[in-house]
Amino acid sequence: MSRPDYSLSLLPNFPIAKQQAHTLSTHNKIRTDNYYWMRDDDRQDEQVLAHLHAENAYCDEQLAAMKPLQNTLFEELKARIVKDDNSVPVKDGKYWYHSEVRGDDEYSRHYRSTSIKADNKELLLDVNVLAKGFEFFELGEVALSPCEQLMAYSEDTEGRRIYNVRFKSLTTGEMLPDVLENTEGQVVWANDNKTVFYVKKDLKTLLGYQVFRHELGSEQSQDVMVYEEQDSSFFMGLGKSRDESLIIIDLASTETNDTWVLDANKPTGEFKALMPRENGHEFDVDKLGDTFYIVTNWQAKNFRLMTATNETIANKTQWFEHTAHRENVLLEGVELFNDFLVLSEREQGQARFVVVNRQGIRMALEFADPCYYAAIAMNPEPDTRTARIYYSSLTTPGSLYDVDLATGEKTLLKQQKVLGSFNADDYQSERLMITARDGVKVPVSVVYRKDSFKKDGTNPLFQYGYGAYGYTIDPSFSSSSLSLLDRGFVYVIAHVRGSEMLGRQWYEQGKKEHKQNSFSDFIDVTKALVEQRYCDDNKVFASGGSAGGLLMGAVVNQAPELYCGVGCHVPFLDVLTTMLDESIPLTTNEYDEWGNPNDPQFYNVIEAYSPYDNISAQNYPNILVTTGLHDSQVQYWEPMKWVAKMRELKTDSNILVFKTDMDAGHGGASGRFKSLEEKALEMAFFIALLN
C-alpha cells in the first residue's frame, strides 16, 4: 500500500494586510507600526473581522492536503480517552463528592453521596445542560455552603474569564434568583450560610479589584463593597483558611504579597490586614487552630516555613521558624492536617513531598521515575491520617494515591486508563542537563518510544517550552503525545530559565533584564540535542503558548535555521507596545515580570527581543499560529499583527498560517473532545512537513 501524501506546498494567495502607518514615540525613539489598525477592543470592526476570516479561509485551503491526517489524529486522540469515566469520591463534610462523564459528552456531571461507594448519588450539576447553546462554556468554581444545602457555581460563556455566579438550593433542587455578574469566579461562604463574598472585575483592564459582600435574596446592586485595591499591579483572589475560621483576601503582584482577613462568623465585620504590606515580601499564609503557617521569602530566597499566632502574625520578628531556608531546595507550599504537615519541595528540578508529624519527625515520599510530576490533590478535611497525592510522569499515566501520613505507604486509588495498545514499557524517559552558552546547566526532560528511537541523528523531535512567571512545566503524561511518539518523534520539554525548576534564582535569571536567557536556553538545548544525535537537524519542531508563544517568537527571530516547523499559540508577541499601554488588560500586573518600558532601561531591554519589533528580512521556518478572538490574556491583534508583518518581510517560501477561533479565549476551545482538534491540527502540521 502506498503511503498517503500529506505534503504541503506554499499557496501564493495568502491574505495581504493593508499598511497604515502609525507612529509611536517613547524616550525620543520613534517606531512605525503599519498594522496598529488591527486593534479593536470591541471586536466588531468589519475590516478586522474580514481579515481574520480571510486568514482562516487561507489556513483551511493551505492545510487542506493534510486534513485526512488531521482527522486521523483527532480520532486517535479521542479513541484513547475513556468515554465513561468517574473521578474518585472525596469526602468533604457529611458527603462524598465526585464527577462523571459519559459517552460523547463534552462536560462532566457533578454528584454527591453519603458513602464512598456513591450508591445513593445525588446530581448537583450537569455541565452539559449548562453549556447547551453556547459555543464556549467553562465551569469556574463550585462552592457549597457550610450547611451543605446551598451551592454556588460560576460560569464563563465567552472565554474572557469573566464569570457570572448562580445559586442552587440542594434541598429543593431549585435555582435561586440571585445572579452575580462580572466576577473573578470565586465564591466564599461566610459561616452563616446566607452571606457570600466575591471579587468583581474591571471590565476594561479585566483585573479583579473589588471585594463585595452579598446576602442571599438581595439584588446585586445592593451588595456592599468591603475592599478595594488601589494598586493595579496586584491580582486578587478569595479563599478560606484551612480551619474555616477566616475569609481571606489574597493579593499578589509578581514580587509582593498581601493578605487581609475577616472572621467568617462575623460577615458584616471589616477586613483587616494580616501584616503590613512590604515590597518584595512574597508569602502564602494559612491557619489551622491557633497557629498561622507562613511560607515566606523573608530572609529566604527559596522560602522557609514560619509559624505565628494571632498575637505575633503582624510582626515577622516574632515568628517561629519551622523549616529553615536551604540554598538548593525550593519550598513550594504546605498542606495542613491536624496531626501532620506535608511540605511540597523541589530539589535539582524534581518535586518531592516531606511529611512532618507533631514530634517534628520528617519522612520523604519517594517516587521511581527519572523525572515526574507530583502534586497534593484535593484534601478538604484536615482531620485525617491519609493524604491524596496525584502522580504522573512522561511514561506513567496520571495516578491518584492515598498516602498514609504515618508510614508513607501509598495506595493506588485510580490510574488514568489509556485505551488502545498503550504499554508504558514501550517508552523511555530521560532527564538531561545541557550546558547553555554561559555555562549554566539547563534541565531537559525527554521521552521516546524505545523501538523507534536510535541515537543516530535520524528521529524527528518536538521541543516544548514556556519559561515565565516562575511557572514550572513538570514532565507529566500526555496521551495525545503518543501520536507523535508512535510516529518516531522524540518529545522534549526544555526547562528554560524563567521557571522555578531549579529554585527561585532560576526564575529571576529568566525575567526582566535577564529575559534573553529564556530564549538562549531554548536555542542551546536544540543545538545540543542535534549534536548529541537525538534528532535529525532537518526534523526539529518547536511549540509554545502564551508566554511560551513569546519564547517561540523570539527564537524564530534569533535562530530560525534550527527549526523545520513552529507552533505559536495565543502568543505574547508585541511586548513593547503592550507594556506601554496601561489600558490593555493585565499590563500593569506584568511590570515586575518584563520590566516597565516607561523606564528607558527596560524599554531597551524589551525592544531588543520583542518578537514583533525584531522581525527582519530573513528566512523563517514553517509556522502555525493560533489564537482566540476573545482572549483576555493576550489580545488577538498581537498574533494578527505579527503574521501580517511576517508576511511583509520574510524572504522564504515556507508556510505561514494563522487560525483564529472566533468563539474562544486564552484557553482555547472548551470541552474534552473539541479541544483535541487544536492538538490534532498542530501534530498534523508537523507530521505533514516531514513528507
XYZ file of C-alpha atoms in Angstrom:
691
model
C 0.000 0.000 0.000
C 1.393 3.415 -0.948
C 1.989 5.973 1.781
C -0.577 8.821 1.814
C 0.822 12.120 0.566
C 0.173 14.867 3.085
C 2.954 17.103 1.821
C 2.347 20.824 1.959
C 3.492 23.416 -0.543
C 3.015 27.139 -0.244
C -0.127 28.555 -1.819
C 0.560 32.091 -3.098
C -2.878 33.604 -2.424
C -2.285 34.407 1.242
C -4.046 37.461 2.675
C -2.101 40.697 2.378
C -2.996 43.208 5.072
C -3.170 46.886 4.267
C -0.423 49.060 5.717
C -1.439 52.170 7.589
C 1.455 53.919 9.286
C 1.021 54.658 12.999
C 3.828 56.455 14.804
C 4.797 55.520 18.352
C 7.253 57.711 20.249
C 8.834 56.885 23.618
C 12.100 58.152 25.135
C 12.784 60.067 21.886
C 12.677 56.791 19.962
C 10.323 56.520 17.005
C 8.645 53.299 15.899
C 6.295 52.967 12.944
C 3.616 50.293 13.254
C 1.885 49.634 9.932
C -0.621 47.232 11.485
C -1.702 49.119 14.579
C -5.140 49.493 12.969
C -5.843 45.815 13.683
C -6.616 46.570 17.331
C -10.340 46.658 18.031
C -11.228 46.435 21.711
C -14.899 45.843 20.881
C -14.117 43.101 18.352
C -16.752 44.423 15.956
C -14.704 46.254 13.301
C -15.794 44.800 9.966
C -12.390 45.297 8.364
C -10.624 43.464 11.190
C -13.129 40.607 11.232
C -12.957 40.278 7.450
C -9.182 39.905 7.586
C -9.413 37.277 10.333
C -11.962 35.339 8.294
C -9.680 35.607 5.249
C -6.777 34.220 7.264
C -8.969 31.353 8.487
C -10.062 30.557 4.940
C -6.467 30.621 3.702
C -5.371 28.398 6.579
C -8.028 25.839 5.678
C -7.052 25.946 1.993
C -3.317 25.809 2.669
C -3.639 22.845 5.016
C -6.337 21.005 3.041
C -3.913 18.292 1.898
C -3.269 17.256 5.493
C -6.937 17.279 6.512
C -7.239 13.471 6.310
C -4.176 13.191 8.561
C -5.648 15.731 10.974
C -8.881 13.739 11.106
C -6.952 10.524 11.697
C -5.031 12.126 14.550
C -8.192 13.551 16.077
C -9.801 10.126 16.053
C -6.623 8.656 17.589
C -6.648 11.199 20.395
C -10.341 10.719 21.003
C -10.086 6.929 20.912
C -7.575 6.910 23.787
C -9.988 8.681 26.109
C -12.314 6.615 28.250
C -15.791 7.791 27.338
C -17.428 6.677 30.568
C -15.315 7.803 33.492
C -15.691 8.766 37.148
C -13.471 10.722 39.489
C -12.551 9.197 42.837
C -15.012 10.418 45.502
C -13.573 12.863 48.017
C -15.086 13.429 51.446
C -15.958 16.969 52.493
C -18.232 17.297 55.495
C -21.075 14.788 55.538
C -20.845 13.887 51.859
C -18.584 12.298 49.278
C -18.260 14.323 46.059
C -17.343 13.070 42.593
C -17.901 13.759 38.884
C -18.771 11.574 35.913
C -18.563 11.838 32.132
C -20.499 9.630 29.760
C -20.339 8.768 26.062
C -19.606 11.701 23.780
C -20.498 14.294 26.394
C -18.080 17.219 26.386
C -18.602 18.043 30.064
C -18.999 16.412 33.451
C -21.887 15.800 35.801
C -21.230 16.520 39.468
C -22.667 14.317 42.222
C -22.544 13.725 45.943
C -23.468 10.754 48.096
C -23.295 9.674 51.712
C -20.731 6.908 51.087
C -17.562 6.450 49.073
C -19.379 3.817 47.013
C -21.644 6.560 45.600
C -24.574 4.132 45.738
C -27.105 6.851 46.583
C -25.659 9.648 44.465
C -27.451 12.966 44.116
C -26.977 15.057 40.957
C -25.733 18.551 41.789
C -24.830 19.936 38.349
C -24.983 18.683 34.774
C -22.499 20.904 32.972
C -23.674 19.584 29.596
C -27.061 21.183 30.290
C -25.457 24.432 31.432
C -23.276 24.579 28.306
C -26.106 23.896 25.869
C -26.455 26.691 23.322
C -23.022 28.185 23.981
C -20.070 27.871 21.612
C -17.806 28.235 24.649
C -18.500 27.237 28.232
C -16.287 26.925 31.269
C -17.425 25.980 34.736
C -15.481 28.030 37.256
C -15.697 27.351 40.971
C -18.303 25.245 42.740
C -18.722 26.194 46.419
C -21.011 24.530 48.954
C -22.354 26.428 51.941
C -21.161 25.263 55.389
C -24.537 23.568 55.947
C -24.046 21.808 52.570
C -27.599 22.617 51.419
C -26.798 25.579 49.155
C -24.471 25.617 46.175
C -22.839 28.492 44.326
C -21.171 27.981 40.963
C -19.618 30.302 38.391
C -19.665 30.105 34.616
C -17.874 31.806 31.712
C -19.670 31.691 28.362
C -17.288 33.885 26.330
C -13.786 32.687 27.144
C -12.711 36.018 28.655
C -12.576 34.665 32.221
C -15.435 36.887 33.292
C -17.771 34.746 35.366
C -21.365 35.006 36.462
C -22.245 33.305 39.745
C -25.500 31.397 40.242
C -27.032 29.661 43.250
C -28.986 26.458 43.745
C -30.868 25.017 46.680
C -29.828 21.408 47.194
C -32.850 20.852 49.405
C -35.440 21.678 46.724
C -33.264 21.439 43.605
C -34.445 24.887 42.542
C -32.291 27.721 41.267
C -32.288 30.831 43.433
C -32.943 34.193 41.752
C -29.567 35.631 42.824
C -27.069 36.216 39.977
C -23.694 37.905 40.491
C -22.269 39.288 37.246
C -18.737 40.207 36.109
C -16.822 38.319 38.795
C -13.464 36.529 39.042
C -15.374 33.276 39.532
C -14.512 32.614 43.177
C -17.238 32.478 45.812
C -16.576 32.176 49.549
C -19.345 31.461 52.039
C -19.457 33.002 55.464
C -20.362 30.583 58.248
C -23.929 31.932 58.482
C -24.946 30.057 55.276
C -26.505 33.176 53.753
C -23.617 35.545 53.052
C -21.061 35.173 50.269
C -18.069 37.211 49.187
C -16.853 37.620 45.616
C -14.362 39.643 43.558
C -15.692 41.983 40.898
C -13.730 42.694 37.730
C -12.878 45.936 35.999
C -14.319 45.211 32.555
C -11.660 47.320 30.842
C -8.497 46.010 32.473
C -10.072 42.653 33.424
C -8.461 42.930 36.838
C -10.308 41.841 39.951
C -10.002 44.830 42.230
C -13.072 44.984 44.490
C -14.468 42.520 47.032
C -18.229 42.599 47.604
C -20.478 41.060 50.230
C -23.765 39.600 49.018
C -26.661 38.340 51.135
C -28.889 35.738 49.509
C -32.254 37.103 48.483
C -30.978 40.613 47.723
C -30.163 42.297 44.416
C -26.538 42.555 43.342
C -26.968 46.330 43.204
C -27.416 46.243 46.990
C -24.140 44.408 47.600
C -21.613 46.119 49.850
C -18.037 46.717 48.702
C -15.814 45.621 51.584
C -12.384 46.052 49.989
C -10.902 47.884 47.006
C -7.312 47.537 45.820
C -5.838 50.790 44.523
C -2.601 49.307 43.170
C -3.334 47.849 39.735
C -0.196 45.702 39.802
C -1.925 43.233 42.153
C -4.085 40.236 41.310
C -6.841 39.485 43.783
C -8.256 36.197 44.994
C -10.550 34.925 47.738
C -10.311 31.898 49.969
C -10.969 30.446 53.370
C -8.473 29.301 55.976
C -7.918 25.581 56.481
C -9.912 25.681 59.729
C -12.642 27.751 58.013
C -12.422 30.429 60.688
C -11.216 33.197 58.364
C -12.239 34.569 54.994
C -9.056 35.596 53.198
C -8.339 38.174 50.508
C -5.122 37.201 48.735
C -3.313 39.982 46.887
C -0.328 39.139 44.706
C 1.904 41.043 42.348
C 4.922 39.401 40.764
C 7.195 40.235 43.684
C 4.910 41.177 46.606
C 2.031 39.576 48.517
C -0.561 40.987 50.889
C -3.319 39.291 52.882
C -6.478 40.674 54.509
C -8.763 38.598 56.740
C -12.253 38.606 58.229
C -13.787 36.419 60.926
C -16.007 34.005 58.957
C -18.517 34.043 61.813
C -18.914 37.830 61.578
C -19.530 38.546 57.881
C -20.618 42.151 58.450
C -17.284 42.979 60.102
C -14.293 44.653 58.466
C -11.408 43.018 56.663
C -8.071 43.811 58.269
C -4.512 43.470 57.008
C -2.843 40.393 58.467
C 0.526 42.132 58.398
C 1.963 45.325 56.885
C 2.457 45.260 53.107
C 6.159 45.177 52.295
C 7.576 45.457 48.772
C 9.459 42.307 47.872
C 7.869 40.182 50.587
C 6.332 37.110 48.970
C 4.407 34.742 51.162
C 1.474 32.384 51.385
C -0.364 32.010 54.691
C -2.887 29.563 56.099
C -4.340 28.905 59.531
C -5.257 25.780 61.469
C -6.450 26.116 65.045
C -4.451 28.749 66.887
C -1.491 28.677 64.504
C -0.701 30.549 61.302
C 1.680 28.840 58.855
C 3.603 31.184 56.551
C 5.661 30.090 53.539
C 7.815 33.208 53.160
C 10.813 34.584 51.300
C 11.738 36.823 54.241
C 15.492 36.345 54.522
C 14.970 33.194 52.416
C 15.236 33.357 48.602
C 13.970 29.780 48.249
C 11.387 30.287 51.017
C 11.084 28.837 54.505
C 8.142 27.865 56.728
C 7.359 30.028 59.753
C 4.592 29.850 62.348
C 2.809 32.574 64.294
C -0.211 33.225 66.497
C -2.906 35.880 66.402
C -0.698 37.982 68.662
C 2.515 37.620 66.610
C 1.367 37.327 62.986
C 1.699 41.065 62.301
C 5.357 41.164 63.390
C 7.795 38.995 61.398
C 10.465 39.252 64.057
C 8.215 37.279 66.420
C 7.607 34.394 64.041
C 8.987 30.929 64.840
C 10.977 29.031 62.214
C 9.546 25.604 61.445
C 11.526 24.699 58.311
C 14.702 26.612 57.550
C 15.769 28.084 54.218
C 18.044 25.924 52.066
C 20.172 27.131 49.170
C 19.393 24.164 46.922
C 15.805 23.369 47.920
C 12.761 25.408 46.917
C 9.857 25.253 49.376
C 6.751 25.494 47.198
C 3.958 25.067 49.741
C 2.485 23.294 52.742
C -0.703 21.281 53.272
C -2.047 21.336 56.835
C -3.535 18.370 58.695
C -4.386 18.115 62.368
C -1.509 15.757 63.139
C 0.795 16.278 60.143
C 2.186 18.794 57.687
C 3.059 17.909 54.108
C 5.743 20.122 52.591
C 5.980 20.457 48.799
C 9.626 20.907 47.842
C 11.783 20.916 44.729
C 15.465 19.982 44.514
C 17.518 19.785 41.310
C 14.311 20.317 39.395
C 12.456 17.392 40.934
C 9.314 17.755 43.053
C 9.000 15.825 46.317
C 6.934 15.729 49.499
C 8.107 15.676 53.084
C 5.671 14.631 55.825
C 6.277 16.184 59.268
C 4.466 14.813 62.328
C 3.726 16.563 65.633
C 7.061 15.399 67.038
C 8.911 17.053 64.165
C 9.984 13.763 62.578
C 10.338 14.144 58.798
C 9.680 11.494 56.179
C 10.267 11.973 52.427
C 7.870 10.322 49.968
C 9.802 8.573 47.189
C 8.939 8.010 43.509
C 10.787 5.881 40.978
C 10.695 7.661 37.582
C 13.770 9.687 36.487
C 11.555 12.736 36.019
C 7.934 13.178 37.008
C 5.158 15.477 38.174
C 3.530 15.158 41.596
C 1.107 17.402 43.458
C -1.081 17.472 46.517
C -4.596 16.574 45.361
C -7.895 17.526 46.998
C -7.775 17.071 50.754
C -10.739 19.078 52.083
C -10.647 17.719 55.616
C -7.664 18.300 57.932
C -8.756 15.626 60.426
C -7.351 12.618 58.576
C -4.265 10.424 58.619
C -4.123 9.982 54.841
C -3.451 12.470 52.080
C -4.440 12.335 48.424
C -1.468 12.807 46.092
C -1.502 12.978 42.282
C 1.424 11.485 40.381
C 2.369 11.294 36.721
C 5.470 11.007 34.558
C 6.256 11.084 30.851
C 5.607 7.328 30.771
C 3.171 6.920 33.685
C -0.481 7.955 33.243
C -1.984 10.207 35.901
C -2.338 8.305 39.175
C -4.182 9.181 42.373
C -2.844 7.761 45.639
C -3.903 7.717 49.245
C -0.742 8.114 51.311
C -0.606 7.011 54.934
C 0.973 10.019 56.611
C 2.368 7.919 59.460
C 4.080 5.236 57.359
C 4.393 6.724 53.859
C 2.627 3.692 52.379
C 0.912 4.562 49.097
C -2.378 3.006 47.975
C -3.291 3.478 44.314
C -6.901 4.632 44.042
C -7.045 5.182 40.313
C -4.764 5.464 37.305
C -5.767 7.162 34.085
C -6.820 4.490 31.632
C -5.407 4.871 28.123
C -7.452 2.947 25.585
C -5.836 1.157 22.668
C -2.463 -0.552 22.614
C -0.618 1.685 25.099
C 2.029 -0.104 27.163
C 4.194 2.060 29.421
C 7.113 -0.357 28.967
C 7.333 0.658 25.286
C 8.557 4.144 26.225
C 11.669 5.544 27.878
C 12.171 8.877 29.637
C 15.408 10.669 30.498
C 16.493 13.736 32.440
C 19.377 15.576 30.787
C 21.396 18.582 31.943
C 22.501 20.585 28.913
C 25.146 23.295 29.179
C 23.980 26.669 27.842
C 26.274 29.247 26.245
C 27.006 30.930 29.589
C 27.983 27.652 31.250
C 24.709 27.159 33.145
C 23.207 23.661 33.016
C 19.593 23.560 31.781
C 17.312 20.650 32.817
C 15.690 18.836 29.913
C 13.027 16.120 30.080
C 12.997 13.640 27.194
C 10.719 10.764 26.217
C 10.663 8.492 23.180
C 9.424 5.115 22.025
C 12.123 2.512 22.599
C 11.659 0.557 19.370
C 11.734 3.617 17.102
C 14.479 5.669 18.753
C 18.059 5.407 17.624
C 20.624 7.882 18.855
C 21.920 8.290 15.324
C 20.506 11.647 14.291
C 17.532 10.309 12.318
C 14.484 10.932 14.539
C 12.172 13.933 14.311
C 11.996 15.973 17.518
C 9.270 18.061 19.154
C 10.571 20.588 21.711
C 8.253 22.457 24.074
C 8.982 25.399 26.351
C 7.415 28.144 28.452
C 9.805 29.898 30.831
C 7.972 32.745 32.592
C 6.268 33.802 35.838
C 8.178 31.179 37.809
C 5.731 28.616 36.411
C 7.323 25.185 36.081
C 6.216 22.790 33.339
C 6.743 19.444 35.032
C 7.163 16.287 32.945
C 3.750 14.619 33.082
C 1.921 12.076 30.977
C 0.004 13.171 27.896
C -1.973 10.599 25.957
C -2.035 12.940 22.962
C 1.774 12.931 22.711
C 1.616 9.198 21.965
C 0.569 10.057 18.419
C 3.950 11.724 17.918
C 5.987 9.189 19.887
C 4.446 6.299 17.962
C 5.497 8.020 14.724
C 9.104 8.175 15.841
C 9.223 11.631 17.403
C 11.380 12.422 20.404
C 9.374 14.635 22.792
C 11.326 17.207 24.811
C 10.499 19.772 27.485
C 13.211 22.421 27.820
C 13.012 23.787 31.381
C 14.488 27.158 30.461
C 15.200 29.960 32.886
C 12.054 31.861 33.846
C 10.504 28.866 35.602
C 11.360 27.775 39.138
C 12.614 24.360 38.070
C 15.941 24.946 39.817
C 14.711 27.273 42.527
C 13.899 30.918 42.841
C 17.146 32.076 41.239
C 16.197 30.079 38.100
C 13.137 32.295 37.780
C 14.990 35.518 38.500
C 17.545 34.718 35.815
C 14.777 34.493 33.217
C 12.831 37.705 33.814
C 13.181 41.461 33.275
C 16.747 42.349 32.224
C 17.644 38.629 32.140
C 14.806 37.567 29.823
C 17.174 36.771 26.966
C 18.355 33.756 28.977
C 14.995 32.036 28.337
C 15.476 32.310 24.585
C 19.160 31.389 24.630
C 18.472 28.331 26.802
C 15.828 27.043 24.392
C 18.078 27.536 21.374
C 21.078 25.952 23.106
C 19.018 22.915 24.105
C 18.027 22.411 20.462
C 21.631 22.677 19.295
C 22.834 20.235 21.940
C 20.152 17.652 21.126
C 21.161 17.806 17.465
C 24.846 17.487 18.369
C 24.099 14.552 20.678
C 22.195 12.918 17.797
C 18.826 12.748 19.494
C 17.335 14.022 16.229
C 17.799 14.925 12.592
C 18.711 18.600 12.291
C 16.193 18.957 9.448
C 13.343 17.498 11.503
C 13.205 19.729 14.575
C 9.866 21.235 15.626
C 9.070 23.612 18.464
C 5.932 24.827 20.171
C 4.796 27.163 22.932
C 1.741 29.105 24.027
C 1.106 32.453 25.733
C 4.461 33.411 27.298
C 5.698 30.276 25.548
C 4.435 31.897 22.350
C 6.706 34.834 23.152
C 9.502 32.283 23.501
C 8.695 30.943 20.025
C 8.542 34.439 18.523
C 11.955 35.352 19.907
C 13.521 32.011 18.971
C 12.444 32.171 15.318
C 13.888 35.682 15.067
C 17.189 34.653 16.634
C 17.729 31.129 15.302
C 15.197 30.393 12.539
C 17.521 27.952 10.782
C 17.230 25.402 13.600
C 13.538 24.584 13.117
C 11.523 22.970 10.375
C 8.205 23.977 11.915
C 6.950 26.012 14.855
C 3.603 26.167 16.658
C 2.850 29.548 18.197
C -0.341 29.635 20.271
C -2.149 32.603 21.878
C 1.287 34.230 21.713
C 2.511 37.356 23.503
C 4.420 38.934 20.616
C 4.016 42.714 20.655
C 5.653 43.107 24.052
C 6.869 46.693 23.801
C 3.620 48.255 22.597
C 1.511 46.238 25.026
C 3.653 47.012 28.047
C 3.491 50.732 27.231
C -0.319 50.691 27.188
C -1.919 50.513 30.643
C -5.410 50.306 29.114
C -4.708 46.768 27.904
C -5.822 44.094 30.392
C -3.136 42.837 32.754
C -0.379 45.217 31.576
C 0.297 46.802 34.959
C 0.470 43.380 36.625
C 3.323 42.454 34.317
C 5.849 45.190 35.120
C 7.713 43.038 37.638
C 7.905 40.232 35.079
C 9.082 42.047 31.949
C 10.060 45.445 33.330
C 8.247 48.753 32.845
C 9.263 50.212 29.454
C 8.353 53.689 30.682
C 11.791 53.315 32.260
C 14.394 53.745 29.452
C 16.441 50.822 30.777
C 13.583 48.349 30.377
C 12.422 49.938 27.132
C 15.796 48.991 25.673
C 15.700 45.506 27.206
C 12.268 44.714 25.765
C 12.977 46.379 22.421
C 15.965 44.063 21.958
C 13.851 40.878 21.968
C 10.191 41.844 21.341
C 9.210 39.429 18.553
C 7.057 41.909 16.637
C 9.719 44.613 16.678
C 12.501 42.258 15.609
C 11.022 40.613 12.530
C 13.589 41.030 9.756
C 14.134 40.208 6.106
C 15.335 36.624 6.562
C 14.171 33.055 6.102
C 11.792 31.727 8.752
C 10.545 28.179 9.488
C 7.092 26.900 8.618
C 4.827 28.442 11.249
C 1.334 27.694 12.563
C -0.196 30.500 14.656
C -3.453 30.144 16.612
C -5.431 32.498 18.838
C -8.914 33.194 20.193
C -10.823 36.323 19.301
C -11.981 36.765 22.900
C -8.612 36.136 24.530
C -8.403 38.280 27.658
C -4.784 37.423 28.477
C -3.091 38.080 25.131
C -5.188 40.157 22.771
C -5.958 38.650 19.356
C -4.295 41.543 17.497
C -0.810 40.604 18.710
C -0.532 37.439 16.580
C -2.633 39.094 13.861
C -0.128 41.958 13.528
C 2.846 39.613 13.829
C 1.637 37.420 10.978
C 0.960 40.443 8.762
C 4.439 41.871 9.364
C 5.998 38.432 8.934
C 4.304 38.079 5.548
C 5.654 41.513 4.584
C 9.301 40.873 5.485
C 10.169 37.173 5.421
C 12.228 36.023 2.440
C 11.399 32.310 2.327
C 8.692 30.243 0.650
C 7.793 28.354 3.820
C 4.234 28.074 5.066
C 2.769 30.649 7.454
C -0.829 30.083 8.543
C -2.925 31.864 11.141
C -6.125 30.452 12.624
C -8.450 32.356 14.962
C -11.151 30.614 16.968
C -13.896 33.219 16.742
C -15.610 31.879 19.882
C -12.739 31.053 22.248
C -10.467 32.896 24.644
C -6.986 32.279 26.042
C -7.621 28.658 26.987
C -8.768 27.658 23.521
C -11.827 25.591 22.752
C -13.875 24.228 25.643
C -14.998 20.640 26.124
C -12.955 17.448 26.414
C -13.205 16.456 22.724
C -13.429 19.805 20.939
C -10.117 20.890 22.448
C -8.433 17.863 20.852
C -8.991 19.382 17.410
C -6.359 22.041 18.139
C -3.829 19.414 19.199
C -4.544 17.339 16.105
C -4.080 20.410 13.912
C -0.558 21.110 15.195
C 0.549 17.487 15.121
C -0.742 17.053 11.580
C 1.112 20.219 10.538
C 4.402 18.904 11.880
C 3.985 15.375 10.528
C 2.981 16.683 7.088
C 6.148 18.787 6.944
C 8.179 15.570 7.156
C 6.780 14.377 3.798
